Each structure stands twice: as structure tokens, then as C-alpha cells.
Amino acid sequence: MKWKAFLVVGILLVSVLGAGCIESSNNSTTATPKEITVKDFAGRTVTLKVPVQRAAILSTSALEVVQLLNASDQVVGIPAEAKADAFLSPDLKNKTVVGRRLKIDDWEKVLALKPDLIVNLYLKKFYDVDAFLNRSAGYGIPVIMLREDRLEDIPKAVELLGKLFGKEKDAKAFEDYFNEQVSEVKEIASKIPAERRKKVIMIQPIMGRYYLVNGNDVLAQAVRLIGGEYLVNITVKGYIPVRVPMDREKIIASYGDADVAILLTSSVTPYEKVEELKNEMLKDDAWKQIKAVREGNVVVLRADMSKDSFLRWSPRLAVGIWVIGKAVYPSYYPDWEGKAKEFIKRFYPFLS
Amino acid sequence: MRGLLVEGVGFSYGDFEVDEVSLKVNPGELVSIIGPNGAGKSTLLRLIYGTLRPDKGRVLVDGNDVHRLSPGERAKLLGFVPQDHVPTFPFKVLDFVLLGATPELGTFGAPGKKHRRKALELLKTFGLESYAEKPYTSLSGGQMRLLLTARALLTSPRYLLLDEPMSELDLKNALLVLQTVRKLTKEGVGVLLVIHDPNLAYLFSDRLVLMKNGRVVADGRPDEVFDEGLLSEVYGIELRLIDCSGETVLRPKLEV
Amino acid sequence: MKKLALIVLPSLAVFLGIFVGSYPTNPLNLTPGAVNIIWEIRLPRTLMGVSAGIALSLGGMTLQAIFRNPLVDTYILGVSSGVALGAAIAVAFLPFAGIAPLALLFGLLAVFFAYWMARINGRISTVSLILAGIIVTALFSALLSLLELLLPSESLYALVVWLMGSLSNADWETVIYSLPGVLILAFLLFLLRWNLNAMSLGDEAELLGLNVHLWRGIFVFISALMTTLVVSFTGIIGWVGLMVPHMARMLVGPEHSRLIPATVSIGITVMVLADIVVRLLPGDVPVGIITTLVGVPFFGYLLRKTGGGWS
């Protein structure tokens, strides 16, 4: 029996050494670095050398920005969730996975990649942000924190990352594009007369429960941008969550006057499931207490990680606002498919 | 063929052994198994009832092989009063006696009026009728023995096996159990009793089976088995038989 | 008096279950809208509460009887870990299959596995079953953790919330899958009430003519099936199976022809009332949190009072 144990230990040793060999053969591209100081979305002042050559990025939205900036080569570490994100090229998805759910499980793995920047989200509810910052400061790795709270932060995030990755030109191109979409939408919204303004709710059904999109969520901001009135504004003891679980009866009792109900897909609930749910809803006499259901104004929209989904805080929301506009005011907004095609062709050409 | 017939039953577990025991209990007969601690009396009783499976030999109840019967069929033929009972749920005394009806009920059945009447009768016989609605867990050790006996009698089994039913009883209650059991034999029930007190066994039994180290040393009428030399040897102490105004009493010889 | 209370209380709970909620439904002046709310939402939700109350309480009661231990309920068999794993598999790999069928399958699988492991030479003891339950729970939880690594954050969060147990997603479809099965099993249990009495004596039941190990298996299976018929739809609602049978026993004693109806009655009352509390809270609080908040102190009291056995 003993020799078997030795064999196992031996195999383990060899595989560990082997892995080490592969890790250490990485080469970074050389560029003339210069030191700059920026303010991140958490209001922190960060000094770092740009252009960044070896970034470890923990949020998929930031990765989508990097993809758009054509800076994939400057990324060394990605989060596990990136694998499911259709807006990321295979090239990016094949990078080393260093984190999951905004957390780093194994710092050693990160240090082995010798990152010169870590990008993460400033979400105190999800992980211990301060400990994370202290740790990376201890290792001397600068951290840029992003936030996914607001619509107008999307072009700002692109601008900031553009600066850090030395891709100012690509960033500028997207910022202009994004701002153009926003002003076009605003233009249309301004033409909608007050008496035709629609009240909107958005529901994300997950595992048999209903999660309402709250008024502070970027999607609710999009509804207001396209000229709708967003009905759900819930504060729980001074804290405003972006999603509020609510049972059917409370939804019906609270939002009976909604004109449009948007059902969102998610990585848990695929499109067909939500569509099924919508059809059940339209037949259900209780749901019909909501005006939108009674009048058949229930729309299913994708908010998952697929390539047809534009409702996430990321550059894709440039199309997302058109998607929501069309869903709420079909007669005012044009079909968004054209917008989507243009967007993908310009910024994510590998998808077309 | 009528009778409870034990044929060459053997069983071993570690150092402990029951060695090819044979004995017979006829209908209406009261047979007591006596012997020192560790003689294998209780084990033998469990082998006979069938909760323990013997390595060899067989047990026939009126011609039926006990170990081939289902637990239900077996329970209708044989009643068993266990030596120890760990009280669990505080059943009412009456309900506890009624549990004895289980072998006569179908899978989905529950005891009816007939069983209730019988149970109350039995409680009366054992002087427990005033406790009928009380939790049986509040009974004394002695009353608990009586209750277990009453439970075993509810289905009127053809043979009754009792494992030291007197162990926690005072003299009055012990007599009550023995007299009740004796009465049953008049109705044709065969009784096999494991008992500590040889004198009580002598008084009430038709036959005595004397055991030591898993073997039957003697089997016969009480006056045949009550032999000073034999008993002294089996119990490992010096015993004397005293004639006490016509009654034979076994007494240890005391050195003061 | 007791009998009356055992009929009135669950009826009252069900009445409240139908007429209490955030949508105004005045029983004296029902609008068509209120009727729709009651019919489509409150009635199925209340009936699911009835189903859960019956199944979880009777499941706990049955296992407490056959293992002669008041601190036991169906979850010791590993049901919850099985259901959790099944739900996670459904979410991770089979989004179209729905959660309930896989949860049901794995819940039962866990029980069979635990039962198989605990069965030594055809015999099955309380201790071995509890240990087997712990082993199965550990194994299934490890598999669940492994699976959780693969799940995106929102699925994980949803899974965690789902597992806390809720009646808010009940509709007629889930009620139809759950309640009739539970009622049939409850009725079956009532038919077997006398055997259950005998089985509550432990191995001594053999002297009463029962094949103890067979019946232990049958009763374990009935309680496991009953529990999974509920928790596969609702998620894990804890502590009801510990609390309710004990309350019922204090009221009517341990004899099952009285205990089963009392357990059903109190089970319905407790479950439906707990759900009404949840309805009156903001958002969609899992009812499992309420039953746990009530159940844990009760369990602690029970443990201290009984020392883990029957006094």
C-alpha cells in the first residue's frame, strides 16, 4: 500500500512543479510608463503607472469596457463569472481566473500574475471592501473601484479605464456614441405628452419569487430617461436595495396602476421560462388587477449575460435604453435591433 | 401435536452458550426455569420466542416452527412478558394494555369494544382499574410488571412466556401475578416462567427446569428437582431443604 | 373543549389565511378584484400552508414515535440537504426542468441513502440513522458547495433565499402536486395509527407481532415522502416538525388516534399563522425564518426540560 501513497504524492509534486513552470513563462509587453493620479468611483485618489500592462479585473462590466477599448492584452486575471459573459471574447475568457463574486479566494494566485492594477466594484454589501483595499495596498497593487449605480457613470467608467489602459481614443469614440444615444432618446422622450406618460414596473422572476427592480437601479434610471415614470421606490430602514423581493399579492396591491410591466430574464431564469410566466400572468385573474396585465402590456426583456441582452450596467446599456424605450413606448421609439447591430459592429465586432 | 416443544436449541455468542436445550411445556402446564445468574435462562426464553435466532435446533408451538412464523402469527400463539421495559411515551394505562391487541388487528385496525372490555377486566384482575386513565409512566415498578403481564394476556395466547415477572414485585404482587398465571393454566394456557426464587417456583410450578451454564441440569416435578445436593452444586452455595409444617422450603446454610 | 379548540383554531387560521393580506378583501363586501386575489393567490397559498403544516408536523411526529426521541424531525434523514442539492442542480444545469422535480428526487435519494447506510444486518437504530443522516447531509452539502462555485452570484443568492422556505410562490399547480399526496399519506398514517403506537415502544413492538424493521422502513418512507412533497415546492421550512408534535402531545397525549388529528390541527394553525405574519411584513420574507425564530427557543426549552429523551 505504501508505494501507492508515494506514487500519489509524487504525482501531486510533479503536477505542482509543472504548473509553476507554466506560470513563470509569462512575458509582459514593454511600454514607457508614466505615473498619474486619478480619482476612482469611490472617491479614492489612486496613483499608478500607466498604461496598465497587467490588470486583474473582478467585475464583468469592467471587463466589457476593457474589451471595448481593445485592451484585452493588458488583462491577466478575470473573475469566474466572465466565462458566462457573451460580450467577452474567447481571448479574454481564457485568462487566469482570480476571483469570484468580487472576492479573491487565493491572493497567491493573484500575486503570481504580478498585476499592476486591480479593478473591482465598490459594493460594501457584498464583500469587505476595506479589508480588500488594505490587503492590496499591503502588496503594493493599486486598486480602482467602480460603481454600477448610475447610467451616467457608464461613459465615465469607459473614460477612466481608457486613461488607465492608454486607450483614450477608443474611449472617446464610445463616450461620444453613448452621449449621442442618450440625447437622441431624450429628444424623443421630450415629445411624449404628459398625459401619455407611462407608469412602469420591472420584475425579475427568480426561482419562483419576484424581485422588483428598485427605483435606484440603473434600469429604473433608463425608464425615467426614455420618458417613463418608474413606480417602485422602496427604502428599507434607510437603505435602498437595487432589488426588492416581493410576493405577488403585495405587487398587485401596490402597483395596480402600472401601465407597462417589464419581466426580466436572468442567468437563473432563461427567456423561455419568463415568456411562459408572462403567458400565465396574462391569463391570471389576480395579476389582471394590474392595469398593465389587464391591457396586455407585459414585455419580456433580456437582462442576462447573453449577447442579445442589453439591460446591464455596462457599455451595452447604450442599446439598452432603446430596448426599454421600445418596450414602454412602441409608437415613439424605433426598433432597437438596428441600434444593436451598429453597436456590436462598432464596439464588439467579434460578435457579428 | 399440542405443546410447546423445544428441540436441541443451541446458540452461542462469544463465551456465552446455550447448549442443545430441549424441553416441553404442555397446554395447561406451568413450567419454571430456575438457576443461577448467567445460566442462560433469559436467553433461552428469547430463543424460544424467536426474537433471537438459534444456531441449531427448533421450537414448535402446537406443531408450528416458531422461527418460520411471521411476527404477527407468532404473537397470536405466544405471549411474552419482557424482563425490562424502558418507558417512552406516557400512554394511558388502558391504552398500554390495549397495545397487546396489536397481533389480532389488521394492518389498519385499532382495538374495539371487545378488546376494551377485556383490557378493563385484566386491569381489574391486577388491581389497576383505578389507574386506567393515568399515564402508565407514573406507575411503580411492580405495577409496571403487572401491566406488562396484562398486556401479554390481552390476546389470550396459547402459551405465555414470562421473563422474571416478579423481579420488582413485593410479595403480594408477586403472588398476584403467579396466581393469575396459575388460573390461566386451568384454562389450558401453557406457561413458561423464568424465575429467580426457587421457593416460589416450587410452590406454583408443575415442573421445574434447572439450568446452569447454558445447559439443562435437571427437568422434572418440583419435588424431584428439589434435591439438596443438586441445588447446592448448581447455585454454588450450601443449601438445605427444611420441612416446615409439611411444606418444603429451600434455605441457604448460614454461617454467622 | 379541547376537541372544539382543535377544530376552531385551524378553521380560524384558514379563514384569516384567506382574508388577511396587503390587498383589501373585506369578507362582508367582496369586490370582483378581491375574489380574484383570494382565488388565485391567497387560497393556494393558504392551502400550501395547510399542506406544509400537515406534512412537516406529521413527518416529525412519526419519526419521533418510531425513534422514541422528541428532538427528531424529518430533516435528520438528510432530506434538506438532498432537496437543496436537487434545487441547485436544477438551477445550475436544467433551468427548464423546474426546481421541484429534482428537489423531490434528491430529497428522497438522500433519505434512501441514509436509510441504506444506517441499516446494519437488517436492523436500524436511532443512533445509526442520525449518524447516517449527518453523513449524507455532509456529503450532499459538500456537493452543494461545489456546485455553488459554478453558480453566478444571482443564482446563488436566489438559491439561498429559496432554501429558507416560503409559501409566497404557491399557486394552484404546486398545491395540486403537493396537497392531495400529503392528505393521502396523512390518511394512510391515520389508518396505521395503531401500528405507530406499537412501534413507539421500540424493539418491544416485535412482541406485539410487528416486523419492527419493516415497519420502521415504512414509517421513515412515509414521513420522508410527505416532507419532500412540501419542501420541494416551498424550500426548507424548519422547526415545525419539532414544535408541533410536542405541543400536540402535551394536549392529547401520545396515543396516535388522538395525536394525529391534534398534530394536523396544530400544524395547520401554526403554519398558516406564520405565513400570515410574513404577509404583513414588508417585502417577501421567507416563512422559514419565522418558524425558525419561534422554533429554536422552543427546541432549546425542550432540550433543557427533557434532556434529549422523554421525561
Short mmCIF file of C-alpha atoms in Angstrom, two decimals, chain A residues 30-35 49-51 53:
data_model
loop_
_atom_site.label_atom_id
_atom_site.label_comp_id
_atom_site.label_asym_id
_atom_site.label_seq_id
_atom_site.Cartn_x
_atom_site.Cartn_y
_atom_site.Cartn_z
CA THR A 30 7.12 46.87 -22.69
CA ALA A 31 5.90 50.43 -22.84
CA THR A 32 7.13 53.70 -21.47
CA PRO A 33 5.25 54.08 -18.22
CA LYS A 34 4.27 57.36 -16.68
CA GLU A 35 2.77 57.97 -13.29
CA LYS A 49 1.81 53.87 -13.61
CA VAL A 50 0.03 53.95 -16.97
CA PRO A 51 -0.60 52.42 -19.36
CA GLN A 53 0.02 46.28 -18.56
#
